[in-house]
CSV table of C-alpha atoms in Angstrom, one decimal:
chain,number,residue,atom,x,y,z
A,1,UNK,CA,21.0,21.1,10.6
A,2,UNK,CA,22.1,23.7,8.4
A,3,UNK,CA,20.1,25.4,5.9
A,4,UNK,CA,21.3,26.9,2.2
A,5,UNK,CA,19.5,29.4,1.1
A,6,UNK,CA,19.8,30.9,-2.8
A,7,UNK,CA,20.3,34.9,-3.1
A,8,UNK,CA,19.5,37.0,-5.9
A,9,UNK,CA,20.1,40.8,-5.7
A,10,UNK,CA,17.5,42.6,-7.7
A,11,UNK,CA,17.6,46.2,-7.7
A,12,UNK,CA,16.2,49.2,-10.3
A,13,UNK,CA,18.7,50.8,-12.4
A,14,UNK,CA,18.2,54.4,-13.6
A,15,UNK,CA,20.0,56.0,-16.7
A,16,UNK,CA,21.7,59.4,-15.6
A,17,UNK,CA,23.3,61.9,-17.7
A,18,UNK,CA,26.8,62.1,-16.1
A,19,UNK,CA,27.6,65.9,-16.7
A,20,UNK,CA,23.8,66.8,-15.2
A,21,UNK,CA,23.1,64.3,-12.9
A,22,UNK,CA,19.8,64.2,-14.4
A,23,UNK,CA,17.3,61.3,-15.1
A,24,UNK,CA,17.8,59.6,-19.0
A,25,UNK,CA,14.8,57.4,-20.0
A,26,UNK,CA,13.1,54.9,-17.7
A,27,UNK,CA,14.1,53.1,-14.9
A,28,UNK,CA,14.3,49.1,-15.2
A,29,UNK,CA,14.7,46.2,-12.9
A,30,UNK,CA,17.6,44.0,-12.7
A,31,UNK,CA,19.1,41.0,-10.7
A,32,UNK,CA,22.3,39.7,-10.1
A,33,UNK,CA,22.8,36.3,-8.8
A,34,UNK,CA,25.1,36.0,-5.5
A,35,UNK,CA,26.2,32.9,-3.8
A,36,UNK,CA,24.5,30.4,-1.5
A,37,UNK,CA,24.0,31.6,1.9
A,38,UNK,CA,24.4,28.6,4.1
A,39,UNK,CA,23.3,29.5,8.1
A,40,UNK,CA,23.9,26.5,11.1
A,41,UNK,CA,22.5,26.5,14.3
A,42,UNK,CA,26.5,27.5,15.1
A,43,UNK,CA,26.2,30.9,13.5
A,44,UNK,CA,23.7,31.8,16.7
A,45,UNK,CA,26.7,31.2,19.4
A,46,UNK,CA,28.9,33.2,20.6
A,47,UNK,CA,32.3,32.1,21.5
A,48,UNK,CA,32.3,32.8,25.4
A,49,UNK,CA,34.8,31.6,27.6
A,50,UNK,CA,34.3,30.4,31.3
A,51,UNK,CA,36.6,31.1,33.9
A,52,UNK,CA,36.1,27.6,35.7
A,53,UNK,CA,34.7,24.8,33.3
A,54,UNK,CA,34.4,22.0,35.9
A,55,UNK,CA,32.6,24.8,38.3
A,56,UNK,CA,30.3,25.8,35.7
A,57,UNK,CA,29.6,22.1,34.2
A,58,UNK,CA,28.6,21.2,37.7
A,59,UNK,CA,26.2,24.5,38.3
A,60,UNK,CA,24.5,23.9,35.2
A,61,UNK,CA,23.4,19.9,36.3
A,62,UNK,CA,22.6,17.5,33.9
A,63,UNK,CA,18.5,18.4,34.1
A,64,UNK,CA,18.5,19.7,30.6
A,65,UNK,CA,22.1,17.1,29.1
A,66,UNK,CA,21.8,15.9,25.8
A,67,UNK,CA,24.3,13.2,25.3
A,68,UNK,CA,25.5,11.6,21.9
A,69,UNK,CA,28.0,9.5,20.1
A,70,UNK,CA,29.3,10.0,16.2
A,71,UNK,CA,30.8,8.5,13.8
A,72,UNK,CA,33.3,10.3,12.0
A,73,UNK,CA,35.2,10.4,9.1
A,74,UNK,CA,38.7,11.7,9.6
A,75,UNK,CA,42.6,10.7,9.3
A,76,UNK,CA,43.8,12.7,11.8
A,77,UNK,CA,43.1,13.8,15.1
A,78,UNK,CA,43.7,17.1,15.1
A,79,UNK,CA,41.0,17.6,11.9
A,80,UNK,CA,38.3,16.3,14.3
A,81,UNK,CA,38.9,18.2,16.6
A,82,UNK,CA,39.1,21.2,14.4
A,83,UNK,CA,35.7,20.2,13.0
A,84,UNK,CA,34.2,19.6,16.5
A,85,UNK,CA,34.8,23.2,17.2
A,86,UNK,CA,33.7,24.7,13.7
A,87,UNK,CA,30.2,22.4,13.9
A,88,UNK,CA,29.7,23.3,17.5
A,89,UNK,CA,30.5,27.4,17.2
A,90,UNK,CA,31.7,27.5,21.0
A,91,UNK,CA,34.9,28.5,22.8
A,92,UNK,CA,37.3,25.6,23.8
A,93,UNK,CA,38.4,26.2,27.3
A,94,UNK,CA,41.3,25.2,29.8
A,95,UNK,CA,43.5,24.9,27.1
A,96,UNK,CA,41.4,21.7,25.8
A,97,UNK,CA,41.2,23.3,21.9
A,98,UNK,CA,44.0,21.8,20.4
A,99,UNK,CA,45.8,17.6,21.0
A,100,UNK,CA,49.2,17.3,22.8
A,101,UNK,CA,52.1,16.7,20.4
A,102,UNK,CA,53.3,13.2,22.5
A,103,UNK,CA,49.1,12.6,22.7
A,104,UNK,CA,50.2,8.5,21.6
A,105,UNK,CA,46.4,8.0,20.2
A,106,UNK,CA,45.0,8.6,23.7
A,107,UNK,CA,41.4,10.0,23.9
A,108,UNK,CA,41.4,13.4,23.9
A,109,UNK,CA,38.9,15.6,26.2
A,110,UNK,CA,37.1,19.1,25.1
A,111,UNK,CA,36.0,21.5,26.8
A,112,UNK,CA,33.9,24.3,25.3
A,113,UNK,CA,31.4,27.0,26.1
A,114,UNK,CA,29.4,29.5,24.5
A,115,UNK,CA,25.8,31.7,24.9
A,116,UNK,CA,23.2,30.7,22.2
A,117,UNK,CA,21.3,33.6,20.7
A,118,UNK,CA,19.1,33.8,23.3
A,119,UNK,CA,21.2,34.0,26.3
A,120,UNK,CA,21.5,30.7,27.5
A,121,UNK,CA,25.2,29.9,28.2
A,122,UNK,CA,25.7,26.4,26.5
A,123,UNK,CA,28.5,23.9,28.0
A,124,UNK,CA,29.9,21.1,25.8
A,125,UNK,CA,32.0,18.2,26.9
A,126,UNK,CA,33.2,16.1,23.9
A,127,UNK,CA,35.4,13.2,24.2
A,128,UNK,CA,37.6,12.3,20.6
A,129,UNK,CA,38.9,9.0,20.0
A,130,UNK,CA,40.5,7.3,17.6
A,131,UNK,CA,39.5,4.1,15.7
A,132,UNK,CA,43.3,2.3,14.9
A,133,UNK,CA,43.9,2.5,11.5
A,134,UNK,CA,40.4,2.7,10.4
A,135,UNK,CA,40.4,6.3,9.7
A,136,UNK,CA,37.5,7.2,11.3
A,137,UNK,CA,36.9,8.9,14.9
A,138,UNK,CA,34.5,8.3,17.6
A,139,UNK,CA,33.0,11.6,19.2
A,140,UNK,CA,31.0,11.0,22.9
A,141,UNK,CA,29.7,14.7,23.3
A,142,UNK,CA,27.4,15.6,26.3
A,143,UNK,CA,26.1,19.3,25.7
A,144,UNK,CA,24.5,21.4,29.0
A,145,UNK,CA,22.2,24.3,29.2
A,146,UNK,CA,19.6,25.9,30.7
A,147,UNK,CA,17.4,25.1,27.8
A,148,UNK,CA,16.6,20.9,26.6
A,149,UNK,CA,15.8,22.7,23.2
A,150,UNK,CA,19.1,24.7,23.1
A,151,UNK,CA,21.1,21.2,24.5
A,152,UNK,CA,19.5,19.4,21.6
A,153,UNK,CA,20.0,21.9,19.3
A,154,UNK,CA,24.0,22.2,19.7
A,155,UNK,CA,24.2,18.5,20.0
A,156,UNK,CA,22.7,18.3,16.2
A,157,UNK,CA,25.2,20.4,14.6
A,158,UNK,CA,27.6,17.6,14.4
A,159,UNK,CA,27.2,16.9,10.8
């Protein structure tokens, strides 16, 4: 879930005589506000990519697999899938990142991978489907690592 944080910059301002470079009067404090800072779970992955997906899905088991299933709210398919990888933070591999131009409304499969802050390479399988002409799409996404915490915690940045 991401968090928004509100900055301020406060800083001391001190009057100086341009010609000496010498201190005029006191110091004083001021701030100046700055925009919200928003940080996800996403912005602690790095986009890493695997030279063999399937390999590396396989190596990493299911012990520590989240899986989920979404609801979401998009026209097209190539926004959701755009949105997938922007929530998630992670690498699409084996050319998986982007739909086939004849794709007729057929599921599409993605395949990404990444290493979380703390080192744990982080696999994400994530099937997109369409719902007709309801303009919504259906997201089955099962997320792998070393780490249940880390596999729960990419699975929850679908927002």
């Amino acid at each position: 879930v991401p968090s928004q944080f509100t900055c301020d910059l406060r800083f001391s301002v001190t009057p100086v005589d341009p010609a000496t470079g010498e201190e005029e009067g006191e110091p004083y404090e001021d701030e100046y506000p700055m925009e919200d800072l928003e940080i996800s779970p996403s912005d602690f992955m790095a986009k890493v990519t695997v030279p063999d997906f399937k390999k590396t899905w396989e190596t990493i088991g299911n012990a520590n697999e989240v899986l989920e299933k979404f609801a979401l709210q998009f026209k097209k398919m190539e926004d959701a899938l755009a949105a997938v990888i922007d929530f998630l933070g992670m690498q699409p591999c084996d050319g998986t990142g982007s739909v086939k131009p004849n794709a007729g409304g057929k599921p599409h499969m993605l395949h990404m991978s990444g290493v979380f802050v703390s080192g744990q390479q982080v696999l994400a399988r994530a099937q997109i489907v369409m719902q007709g002409d309801s303009g919504s799409v259906v997201l089955k996404i099962a997320v792998r690592s070393d780490d249940a915490n880390v596999s729960r915690m990419v699975a929850d940045c679908i927002r």
